[in-house]
Amino acid sequence: MTTQQERTLVLVKPDGVRRSLVGEVIARIERKGYVVSSLKMIQPDRATLAQHYAEHEGKPFYEPLLEFMLSGPVVAIIAEGNRVIEGFRKLAGTTDPTTAEPGTIRGDLARDQGTKVVQNIVHGSDSVESANREISIWFPEVAM
Ligand code: IDP
Ligand code: MG
């Protein structure tokens, strides 16, 4: 690789890890042609999650979201490729798994659980700025 490709931060959330969907998520990233360049399983602490979800502080689902994300390990992934930020968001599907398109991770693998927070298997950065910020939170050891 001669040029620095775009990077995104993907999390397999605790529901995805509990349901043994880590391999499924990675396979979809790789089959699309993106490259997994960093990978780790972590039990996140509250401070890390508060940083990661800072934009949602104060929203009704914020506390349930943090509780859910604290409920088990997550797998953090850096995926690389041209337009990977947009591309992974398309692979993931829309936030609500009930209406996420079949063929997407959320559309194929998740459904409404009747909980206060939507459990939807994955997180993916939504912009270059978010990706840089989130990669530095989850992978402080990886150089930007
Ligand atoms: P995204 O993950 O599709 O980017 P965001 O709006 O950034 O969606 O929300 C972060 C996460 O918070 C979602 O993935 C979902 O788990 C949860 N969430 C978002 N909106 C709601 C809601 O209206 N009710 C319950 N949970 C929500
Ligand atoms: Mg988001």
Tab-separated table of N, CA and C in Angstrom, residues 69-119:
chain	number	residue	atom	x	y	z
A	69	MET	N	-23.350	-1.540	27.046
A	69	MET	CA	-21.975	-1.662	26.549
A	69	MET	C	-21.022	-2.168	27.633
A	70	LEU	N	-21.437	-2.005	28.918
A	70	LEU	CA	-20.637	-2.511	30.040
A	70	LEU	C	-20.957	-3.975	30.348
A	71	SER	N	-21.950	-4.540	29.671
A	71	SER	CA	-22.479	-5.849	30.079
A	71	SER	C	-21.618	-7.032	29.654
A	72	GLY	N	-20.562	-6.780	28.911
A	72	GLY	CA	-19.678	-7.870	28.496
A	72	GLY	C	-18.599	-7.320	27.593
A	73	PRO	N	-17.676	-8.199	27.187
A	73	PRO	CA	-16.585	-7.727	26.341
A	73	PRO	C	-17.077	-7.268	24.964
A	74	VAL	N	-16.285	-6.381	24.379
A	74	VAL	CA	-16.506	-5.939	23.000
A	74	VAL	C	-15.246	-6.260	22.203
A	75	VAL	N	-15.404	-6.368	20.905
A	75	VAL	CA	-14.241	-6.530	20.034
A	75	VAL	C	-14.079	-5.240	19.236
A	76	ALA	N	-12.918	-4.615	19.394
A	76	ALA	CA	-12.611	-3.368	18.688
A	76	ALA	C	-11.741	-3.688	17.480
A	77	ILE	N	-12.113	-3.083	16.363
A	77	ILE	CA	-11.466	-3.380	15.085
A	77	ILE	C	-11.159	-2.072	14.368
A	78	ILE	N	-9.968	-1.957	13.811
A	78	ILE	CA	-9.722	-0.909	12.817
A	78	ILE	C	-9.793	-1.579	11.459
A	79	ALA	N	-10.692	-1.079	10.607
A	79	ALA	CA	-10.798	-1.567	9.228
A	79	ALA	C	-10.339	-0.457	8.295
A	80	GLU	N	-9.644	-0.866	7.251
A	80	GLU	CA	-9.060	0.098	6.322
A	80	GLU	C	-9.529	-0.155	4.900
A	81	GLY	N	-9.579	0.894	4.125
A	81	GLY	CA	-9.916	0.788	2.699
A	81	GLY	C	-10.467	2.101	2.208
A	82	ASN	N	-10.480	2.268	0.914
A	82	ASN	CA	-11.045	3.493	0.361
A	82	ASN	C	-12.525	3.582	0.705
A	83	ARG	N	-12.935	4.702	1.294
A	83	ARG	CA	-14.339	4.976	1.665
A	83	ARG	C	-14.899	3.948	2.645
A	84	VAL	N	-14.005	3.395	3.481
A	84	VAL	CA	-14.454	2.347	4.414
A	84	VAL	C	-15.452	2.873	5.449
A	85	ILE	N	-15.387	4.153	5.785
A	85	ILE	CA	-16.319	4.689	6.793
A	85	ILE	C	-17.753	4.561	6.280
A	86	GLU	N	-17.974	5.088	5.088
A	86	GLU	CA	-19.283	4.997	4.443
A	86	GLU	C	-19.626	3.528	4.146
A	87	GLY	N	-18.646	2.796	3.661
A	87	GLY	CA	-18.883	1.409	3.258
A	87	GLY	C	-19.260	0.529	4.425
A	88	PHE	N	-18.596	0.701	5.573
A	88	PHE	CA	-18.975	-0.141	6.711
A	88	PHE	C	-20.357	0.234	7.234
A	89	ARG	N	-20.685	1.527	7.219
A	89	ARG	CA	-22.035	1.934	7.662
A	89	ARG	C	-23.117	1.275	6.790
A	90	LYS	N	-22.822	1.135	5.504
A	90	LYS	CA	-23.771	0.438	4.619
A	90	LYS	C	-23.840	-1.051	4.958
A	91	LEU	N	-22.688	-1.651	5.224
A	91	LEU	CA	-22.680	-3.067	5.623
A	91	LEU	C	-23.463	-3.270	6.917
A	92	ALA	N	-23.349	-2.312	7.851
A	92	ALA	CA	-23.998	-2.434	9.162
A	92	ALA	C	-25.509	-2.289	9.043
A	93	GLY	N	-25.966	-1.392	8.168
A	93	GLY	CA	-27.398	-1.110	8.084
A	93	GLY	C	-27.799	-0.030	9.077
A	94	THR	N	-29.061	0.358	9.013
A	94	THR	CA	-29.531	1.465	9.848
A	94	THR	C	-29.608	1.059	11.323
A	95	THR	N	-29.694	2.053	12.186
A	95	THR	CA	-29.607	1.846	13.638
A	95	THR	C	-30.663	0.860	14.149
A	96	ASP	N	-31.891	1.004	13.679
A	96	ASP	CA	-32.993	0.160	14.155
A	96	ASP	C	-32.968	-1.175	13.405
A	97	PRO	N	-32.689	-2.265	14.110
A	97	PRO	CA	-32.518	-3.543	13.412
A	97	PRO	C	-33.822	-4.082	12.806
A	98	THR	N	-34.957	-3.639	13.326
A	98	THR	CA	-36.237	-4.115	12.768
A	98	THR	C	-36.401	-3.651	11.325
A	99	THR	N	-35.946	-2.427	11.071
A	99	THR	CA	-36.143	-1.868	9.732
A	99	THR	C	-34.854	-1.836	8.912
A	100	ALA	N	-33.745	-2.255	9.503
A	100	ALA	CA	-32.491	-2.328	8.734
A	100	ALA	C	-32.693	-3.310	7.578
A	101	GLU	N	-32.133	-2.967	6.440
A	101	GLU	CA	-32.319	-3.788	5.239
A	101	GLU	C	-31.774	-5.204	5.443
A	102	PRO	N	-32.520	-6.216	5.043
A	102	PRO	CA	-31.936	-7.558	4.946
A	102	PRO	C	-30.695	-7.496	4.053
A	103	GLY	N	-29.703	-8.271	4.392
A	103	GLY	CA	-28.425	-8.185	3.676
A	103	GLY	C	-27.396	-7.418	4.469
A	104	THR	N	-27.866	-6.590	5.407
A	104	THR	CA	-26.940	-5.868	6.284
A	104	THR	C	-26.724	-6.658	7.582
A	105	ILE	N	-25.682	-6.285	8.313
A	105	ILE	CA	-25.387	-6.964	9.578
A	105	ILE	C	-26.577	-6.837	10.528
A	106	ARG	N	-27.046	-5.608	10.706
A	106	ARG	CA	-28.163	-5.399	11.634
A	106	ARG	C	-29.460	-5.998	11.086
A	107	GLY	N	-29.682	-5.874	9.793
A	107	GLY	CA	-30.902	-6.388	9.179
A	107	GLY	C	-30.976	-7.908	9.197
A	108	ASP	N	-29.832	-8.550	9.067
A	108	ASP	CA	-29.809	-10.019	9.043
A	108	ASP	C	-29.733	-10.631	10.437
A	109	LEU	N	-29.061	-9.955	11.362
A	109	LEU	CA	-28.634	-10.635	12.592
A	109	LEU	C	-29.246	-10.094	13.878
A	110	ALA	N	-29.975	-8.968	13.796
A	110	ALA	CA	-30.506	-8.375	15.018
A	110	ALA	C	-31.999	-8.122	14.871
A	111	ARG	N	-32.653	-7.982	16.029
A	111	ARG	CA	-34.080	-7.645	16.033
A	111	ARG	C	-34.374	-6.852	17.294
A	112	ASP	N	-35.567	-6.291	17.368
A	112	ASP	CA	-35.970	-5.528	18.547
A	112	ASP	C	-36.051	-6.465	19.748
A	113	GLN	N	-35.382	-6.089	20.841
A	113	GLN	CA	-35.390	-6.926	22.047
A	113	GLN	C	-36.348	-6.367	23.096
A	114	GLY	N	-37.013	-5.256	22.770
A	114	GLY	CA	-37.920	-4.634	23.733
A	114	GLY	C	-37.195	-3.958	24.886
A	115	THR	N	-35.900	-3.671	24.715
A	115	THR	CA	-35.112	-3.038	25.764
A	115	THR	C	-35.055	-1.525	25.539
A	116	LYS	N	-34.600	-0.803	26.562
A	116	LYS	CA	-34.533	0.663	26.461
A	116	LYS	C	-33.486	1.114	25.464
A	117	VAL	N	-32.500	0.260	25.243
A	117	VAL	CA	-31.477	0.585	24.252
A	117	VAL	C	-31.568	-0.421	23.114
A	118	VAL	N	-31.326	0.102	21.922
A	118	VAL	CA	-31.321	-0.753	20.738
A	118	VAL	C	-30.033	-1.576	20.740
A	119	GLN	N	-30.183	-2.894	20.690
A	119	GLN	CA	-29.022	-3.789	20.612
A	119	GLN	C	-28.860	-4.194	19.154
